[in-house]
Amino acid sequence: MEAFWRELVADWPETASLVDVAFRLALAAVVGALPGIQRERLGMPAGLRTHMLVSVGAALFMLAAEETGASVDAQTRIVQGLATGIGFLGAGAILKSKDENQIHGLTTAASIWFTAALGTAVGSGRIWLPIVASVMALVILAVLRPLERALGDRRK
């Protein structure tokens, strides 16, 4: 147990670094919450907590790479892995209805993928980018929904 505490203390960051990491993880949770709130409001299975966890997880991957001194090339590979891996998670949200020959869950899958991008941006230190993008996602998901329904009704 003593070895554990020695290792923990030896690896503990400076206060400024700890505050920066805590701020970035908290911001990842907040920007992930915006699309998550909208999905939760609609009763989708992937709602608030899922979107927040995806965003914080993506930020954590980027922060861990940064904290260990990973090269830019290595960080780029992490982004590529996240984009691909989260695509598989989103695929789990897509369902094909046998009776109606319709596909459901595409928007939820896209919002999960988008939320990973938000977290990746926060984790890489681009603070303004995910803030602007999360507001845009909220507009796309919430404000454009009535327009989409109106256009969909005309196609029928």
Coordinates of N, CA and C in Angstrom, one line a residue, residues 3-155:
A3 N 3.8 1.6 -1.4 CA 4.3 1.8 -2.7 C 3.3 2.5 -3.6
F4 N 2.0 2.1 -3.4 CA 0.9 2.8 -4.2 C 0.9 4.3 -3.9
W5 N 1.0 4.7 -2.7 CA 0.9 6.1 -2.3 C 2.1 6.8 -2.8
R6 N 3.3 6.2 -2.7 CA 4.5 6.8 -3.2 C 4.4 7.1 -4.7
E7 N 3.9 6.1 -5.5 CA 3.7 6.2 -6.9 C 2.7 7.3 -7.2
L8 N 1.6 7.4 -6.5 CA 0.6 8.4 -6.7 C 1.1 9.8 -6.5
V9 N 1.9 10.0 -5.4 CA 2.4 11.3 -5.1 C 3.5 11.7 -6.1
A10 N 4.3 10.7 -6.6 CA 5.3 11.0 -7.6 C 4.7 11.4 -8.9
D11 N 3.5 10.9 -9.2 CA 2.9 11.2 -10.5 C 1.9 12.3 -10.4
W12 N 1.6 12.9 -9.2 CA 0.6 13.9 -9.1 C 1.1 15.2 -9.8
P13 N 0.2 15.8 -10.6 CA 0.7 17.0 -11.3 C 0.7 18.3 -10.5
E14 N 1.4 19.3 -11.1 CA 1.3 20.6 -10.4 C -0.1 21.1 -10.4
T15 N -0.4 22.0 -9.5 CA -1.7 22.5 -9.3 C -2.3 23.1 -10.6
A16 N -1.5 23.8 -11.3 CA -2.0 24.5 -12.6 C -2.4 23.4 -13.6
S17 N -1.6 22.3 -13.7 CA -1.9 21.2 -14.6 C -3.2 20.5 -14.2
L18 N -3.3 20.3 -12.9 CA -4.5 19.6 -12.4 C -5.8 20.4 -12.6
V19 N -5.7 21.7 -12.4 CA -6.8 22.6 -12.7 C -7.2 22.6 -14.2
D20 N -6.2 22.6 -15.0 CA -6.4 22.6 -16.5 C -7.1 21.3 -16.9
V21 N -6.6 20.2 -16.4 CA -7.2 18.9 -16.7 C -8.7 18.8 -16.2
A22 N -8.9 19.2 -15.0 CA -10.2 19.2 -14.4 C -11.2 20.1 -15.1
F23 N -10.7 21.3 -15.5 CA -11.5 22.2 -16.3 C -11.9 21.5 -17.7
R24 N -10.9 21.0 -18.3 CA -11.2 20.4 -19.7 C -12.1 19.2 -19.6
L25 N -12.0 18.4 -18.6 CA -12.9 17.2 -18.4 C -14.3 17.7 -18.1
A26 N -14.4 18.7 -17.2 CA -15.7 19.3 -16.9 C -16.4 20.0 -18.1
L27 N -15.6 20.7 -18.9 CA -16.1 21.3 -20.1 C -16.6 20.2 -21.1
A28 N -15.8 19.1 -21.2 CA -16.2 18.0 -22.1 C -17.6 17.5 -21.6
A29 N -17.8 17.4 -20.3 CA -19.1 16.9 -19.8 C -20.2 17.9 -20.2
V30 N -19.9 19.2 -20.1 CA -20.9 20.2 -20.4 C -21.3 20.2 -21.9
V31 N -20.3 20.2 -22.7 CA -20.6 20.2 -24.2 C -21.2 18.9 -24.6
G32 N -20.9 17.8 -24.0 CA -21.6 16.5 -24.3 C -23.0 16.5 -23.8
A33 N -23.2 17.3 -22.7 CA -24.6 17.3 -22.2 C -25.6 18.0 -23.1
L34 N -25.1 19.0 -23.9 CA -26.1 19.7 -24.7 C -26.8 18.8 -25.7
P35 N -26.1 18.1 -26.5 CA -26.9 17.2 -27.4 C -27.6 16.1 -26.6
G36 N -27.0 15.7 -25.5 CA -27.6 14.6 -24.6 C -28.9 15.0 -24.0
I37 N -29.0 16.3 -23.6 CA -30.3 16.8 -23.1 C -31.4 16.7 -24.1
Q38 N -31.1 17.1 -25.3 CA -32.1 17.0 -26.4 C -32.5 15.6 -26.6
R39 N -31.6 14.6 -26.7 CA -31.9 13.2 -26.9 C -32.7 12.7 -25.7
E40 N -32.3 13.1 -24.5 CA -33.0 12.6 -23.3 C -34.4 13.1 -23.3
R41 N -34.6 14.4 -23.7 CA -36.0 15.0 -23.7 C -36.9 14.2 -24.7
L42 N -36.3 13.7 -25.7 CA -37.1 12.9 -26.7 C -37.3 11.4 -26.2
G43 N -36.7 11.0 -25.1 CA -36.8 9.7 -24.6 C -35.9 8.7 -25.4
M44 N -34.9 9.1 -26.0 CA -34.0 8.2 -26.7 C -33.1 7.4 -25.7
P45 N -32.8 6.2 -26.0 CA -32.0 5.3 -25.1 C -30.6 5.9 -24.8
A46 N -30.0 6.5 -25.8 CA -28.7 7.2 -25.6 C -29.0 8.7 -25.3
G47 N -29.1 9.0 -24.1 CA -29.5 10.3 -23.7 C -28.4 11.1 -23.0
L48 N -28.7 11.8 -22.0 CA -27.8 12.7 -21.3 C -26.5 12.1 -20.8
R49 N -26.6 11.0 -20.0 CA -25.5 10.4 -19.4 C -24.6 9.7 -20.5
T50 N -25.2 9.1 -21.5 CA -24.4 8.5 -22.6 C -23.6 9.5 -23.3
H51 N -24.2 10.6 -23.7 CA -23.5 11.7 -24.4 C -22.4 12.3 -23.6
M52 N -22.7 12.5 -22.3 CA -21.6 13.1 -21.4 C -20.5 12.1 -21.3
L53 N -20.7 10.9 -21.1 CA -19.6 9.9 -21.0 C -18.8 9.8 -22.2
V54 N -19.5 9.8 -23.4 CA -18.7 9.7 -24.6 C -17.8 10.9 -24.8
S55 N -18.3 12.1 -24.5 CA -17.5 13.3 -24.6 C -16.3 13.3 -23.6
V56 N -16.6 13.0 -22.4 CA -15.6 12.9 -21.3 C -14.5 11.8 -21.7
G57 N -15.0 10.7 -22.1 CA -14.1 9.6 -22.5 C -13.2 10.0 -23.7
A58 N -13.7 10.7 -24.7 CA -12.9 11.1 -25.8 C -11.9 12.1 -25.3
A59 N -12.3 13.0 -24.4 CA -11.4 14.0 -23.9 C -10.3 13.4 -23.1
L60 N -10.7 12.4 -22.3 CA -9.7 11.6 -21.5 C -8.6 10.9 -22.3
F61 N -9.0 10.3 -23.4 CA -8.1 9.7 -24.3 C -7.0 10.8 -24.8
M62 N -7.5 11.9 -25.2 CA -6.6 13.0 -25.7 C -5.8 13.5 -24.6
L63 N -6.3 13.7 -23.4 CA -5.6 14.3 -22.3 C -4.5 13.3 -21.8
A64 N -4.9 12.0 -21.8 CA -3.9 11.0 -21.4 C -2.7 11.0 -22.4
A65 N -3.0 11.1 -23.6 CA -1.9 11.2 -24.6 C -1.0 12.4 -24.4
E66 N -1.7 13.5 -24.2 CA -0.9 14.8 -23.9 C -0.1 14.7 -22.7
E67 N -0.7 14.1 -21.6 CA 0.0 14.0 -20.3 C 1.2 13.1 -20.4
T68 N 1.2 12.1 -21.3 CA 2.3 11.2 -21.4 C 3.3 11.6 -22.4
G69 N 3.1 12.8 -23.0 CA 4.0 13.3 -24.0 C 3.9 12.7 -25.4
A70 N 2.8 12.2 -25.7 CA 2.6 11.6 -27.1 C 2.9 12.6 -28.2
S71 N 3.4 12.1 -29.2 CA 3.7 13.0 -30.4 C 2.4 13.4 -31.1
V72 N 2.5 14.4 -31.9 CA 1.3 14.8 -32.7 C 0.8 13.6 -33.6
D73 N 1.7 12.9 -34.1 CA 1.3 11.7 -34.9 C 0.5 10.7 -34.1
A74 N 1.0 10.5 -32.9 CA 0.3 9.5 -32.0 C -1.1 10.1 -31.6
Q75 N -1.2 11.3 -31.4 CA -2.5 11.9 -31.0 C -3.4 11.9 -32.2
T76 N -2.9 12.0 -33.4 CA -3.7 11.9 -34.6 C -4.3 10.5 -34.8
R77 N -3.5 9.5 -34.4 CA -3.9 8.1 -34.5 C -5.0 7.9 -33.4
I78 N -4.9 8.5 -32.3 CA -6.0 8.4 -31.3 C -7.3 9.0 -31.8
V79 N -7.2 10.1 -32.5 CA -8.4 10.7 -33.1 C -9.0 9.8 -34.1
Q80 N -8.2 9.2 -34.9 CA -8.7 8.2 -35.9 C -9.3 7.0 -35.3
G81 N -8.7 6.5 -34.2 CA -9.3 5.4 -33.5 C -10.6 5.7 -32.8
L82 N -10.7 6.9 -32.3 CA -11.9 7.4 -31.6 C -13.1 7.5 -32.7
A83 N -12.7 8.1 -33.8 CA -13.8 8.3 -34.8 C -14.3 6.9 -35.3
T84 N -13.4 6.0 -35.5 CA -13.8 4.6 -35.9 C -14.6 3.9 -34.8
G85 N -14.0 3.9 -33.6 CA -14.6 3.2 -32.5 C -15.9 3.7 -32.1
I86 N -16.1 5.0 -32.1 CA -17.4 5.6 -31.7 C -18.4 5.3 -32.8
G87 N -18.0 5.1 -34.0 CA -18.9 4.7 -35.1 C -19.5 3.4 -34.8
F88 N -18.8 2.5 -34.2 CA -19.3 1.2 -33.8 C -20.3 1.3 -32.7
L89 N -20.1 2.2 -31.8 CA -21.0 2.5 -30.7 C -22.3 3.0 -31.2
G90 N -22.2 4.0 -32.2 CA -23.3 4.6 -32.8 C -24.1 3.6 -33.6
A91 N -23.4 2.6 -34.2 CA -24.1 1.6 -35.0 C -25.1 0.8 -34.1
G92 N -24.7 0.7 -32.8 CA -25.6 -0.1 -31.9 C -26.9 0.7 -31.7
A93 N -27.0 2.0 -32.0 CA -28.2 2.8 -31.8 C -29.1 2.7 -33.0
I94 N -28.6 2.1 -34.1 CA -29.4 2.1 -35.4 C -30.2 0.8 -35.4
L95 N -31.5 0.9 -35.6 CA -32.4 -0.2 -35.7 C -33.2 -0.2 -37.0
K96 N -33.4 -1.3 -37.6 CA -34.2 -1.4 -38.8 C -35.5 -2.1 -38.4
S97 N -36.6 -1.4 -38.7 CA -37.9 -1.9 -38.4 C -38.4 -2.8 -39.5
K98 N -38.7 -4.1 -39.2 CA -39.1 -5.0 -40.2 C -40.4 -4.7 -40.8
D99 N -41.3 -4.3 -39.9 CA -42.7 -4.0 -40.4 C -42.8 -2.8 -41.3
E100 N -42.1 -1.8 -41.0 CA -42.2 -0.5 -41.7 C -41.2 -0.3 -42.8
N101 N -40.2 -1.2 -42.8 CA -39.0 -0.9 -43.7 C -38.4 0.4 -43.5
Q102 N -38.3 0.8 -42.3 CA -37.7 2.1 -41.9 C -36.5 1.9 -41.0
I103 N -35.6 2.8 -41.0 CA -34.4 2.8 -40.2 C -34.6 3.9 -39.1
H104 N -34.3 3.5 -37.8 CA -34.4 4.4 -36.7 C -33.1 4.5 -36.0
G105 N -32.8 5.6 -35.4 CA -31.6 5.8 -34.6 C -30.5 6.5 -35.3
L106 N -30.6 6.9 -36.6 CA -29.5 7.5 -37.3 C -29.1 8.8 -36.6
T107 N -30.1 9.6 -36.2 CA -29.7 10.9 -35.6 C -29.0 10.6 -34.2
T108 N -29.5 9.7 -33.5 CA -28.9 9.3 -32.2 C -27.4 8.9 -32.4
A109 N -27.2 8.0 -33.4 CA -25.9 7.5 -33.8 C -25.0 8.7 -34.2
A110 N -25.5 9.6 -35.0 CA -24.8 10.8 -35.4 C -24.4 11.7 -34.2
S111 N -25.4 11.8 -33.3 CA -25.1 12.7 -32.1 C -24.1 12.1 -31.2
I112 N -24.0 10.8 -31.1 CA -23.0 10.1 -30.3 C -21.6 10.3 -31.0
W113 N -21.5 10.2 -32.2 CA -20.3 10.4 -33.0 C -19.8 11.8 -32.9
F114 N -20.8 12.7 -33.0 CA -20.5 14.2 -32.9 C -20.0 14.5 -31.5
T115 N -20.6 13.9 -30.5 CA -20.3 14.2 -29.1 C -18.8 13.7 -28.8
A116 N -18.4 12.6 -29.4 CA -17.0 12.2 -29.3 C -16.1 13.2 -29.9
A117 N -16.5 13.8 -31.0 CA -15.7 14.9 -31.6 C -15.6 16.1 -30.7
L118 N -16.7 16.4 -30.0 CA -16.7 17.5 -29.1 C -15.6 17.2 -28.0
G119 N -15.7 16.0 -27.4 CA -14.8 15.7 -26.4 C -13.3 15.6 -26.8
T120 N -13.1 15.2 -28.1 CA -11.8 15.2 -28.7 C -11.2 16.6 -28.8
A121 N -12.1 17.5 -29.2 CA -11.6 18.9 -29.4 C -11.3 19.5 -28.0
V122 N -12.1 19.2 -27.0 CA -11.8 19.7 -25.6 C -10.5 19.1 -25.1
G123 N -10.4 17.8 -25.3 CA -9.2 17.1 -24.8 C -7.9 17.6 -25.5
S124 N -8.0 18.1 -26.7 CA -6.8 18.6 -27.4 C -6.6 20.0 -27.1
G125 N -7.4 20.6 -26.3 CA -7.2 22.0 -25.9 C -7.8 23.1 -26.7
R126 N -8.7 22.7 -27.6 CA -9.4 23.7 -28.4 C -10.7 24.0 -27.8
I127 N -10.7 25.0 -26.9 CA -11.8 25.2 -26.0 C -13.0 25.9 -26.7
W128 N -12.7 26.8 -27.6 CA -13.8 27.6 -28.3 C -14.5 26.7 -29.3
L129 N -13.8 25.8 -29.9 CA -14.3 25.0 -31.0 C -15.5 24.1 -30.5
P130 N -15.4 23.3 -29.5 CA -16.5 22.5 -29.0 C -17.6 23.3 -28.4
I131 N -17.4 24.5 -27.9 CA -18.5 25.3 -27.4 C -19.3 25.8 -28.5
V132 N -18.7 26.3 -29.6 CA -19.5 26.7 -30.8 C -20.2 25.5 -31.4
A133 N -19.5 24.4 -31.6 CA -20.1 23.2 -32.2 C -21.2 22.6 -31.4
S134 N -21.1 22.7 -30.1 CA -22.2 22.1 -29.3 C -23.5 22.9 -29.4
V135 N -23.3 24.2 -29.4 CA -24.5 25.1 -29.6 C -25.1 24.8 -31.0
M136 N -24.2 24.6 -32.0 CA -24.7 24.3 -33.3 C -25.5 23.0 -33.3
A137 N -25.0 22.0 -32.6 CA -25.6 20.7 -32.5 C -27.0 20.8 -31.9
L138 N -27.1 21.6 -30.8 CA -28.3 21.8 -30.2 C -29.4 22.5 -31.1
V139 N -28.9 23.4 -31.9 CA -29.8 24.1 -32.9 C -30.3 23.0 -33.9
I140 N -29.3 22.2 -34.4 CA -29.6 21.2 -35.4 C -30.6 20.2 -34.9
L141 N -30.4 19.7 -33.6 CA -31.2 18.7 -33.1 C -32.6 19.2 -32.6
A142 N -32.6 20.4 -32.0 CA -33.9 20.8 -31.4 C -34.7 21.8 -32.4
V143 N -34.0 22.8 -32.9 CA -34.7 23.8 -33.7 C -35.1 23.3 -35.1
L144 N -34.3 22.5 -35.7 CA -34.6 22.0 -37.0 C -35.6 20.8 -37.0
R145 N -35.8 20.2 -35.9 CA -36.7 19.0 -35.8 C -38.1 19.3 -36.3
P146 N -38.8 20.4 -36.0 CA -40.1 20.7 -36.5 C -40.0 20.9 -38.1
L147 N -39.0 21.5 -38.6 CA -38.8 21.7 -40.0 C -38.7 20.3 -40.7
E148 N -37.9 19.4 -40.1 CA -37.7 18.1 -40.6 C -39.1 17.3 -40.7
R149 N -39.8 17.4 -39.6 CA -41.2 16.8 -39.5 C -42.1 17.3 -40.6
A150 N -42.1 18.6 -40.8 CA -42.9 19.3 -41.8 C -42.5 18.8 -43.2
L151 N -41.3 18.7 -43.5 CA -40.8 18.2 -44.8 C -41.1 16.8 -44.9
G152 N -41.0 16.0 -43.9 CA -41.3 14.6 -43.9 C -42.7 14.3 -44.2
D153 N -43.6 15.1 -43.6 CA -45.1 14.9 -43.8 C -45.4 15.2 -45.3
R154 N -44.7 16.1 -45.9 CA -45.0 16.4 -47.3 C -44.6 15.3 -48.2
R155 N -43.6 14.5 -47.8 CA -43.1 13.4 -48.7 C -44.1 12.3 -48.6

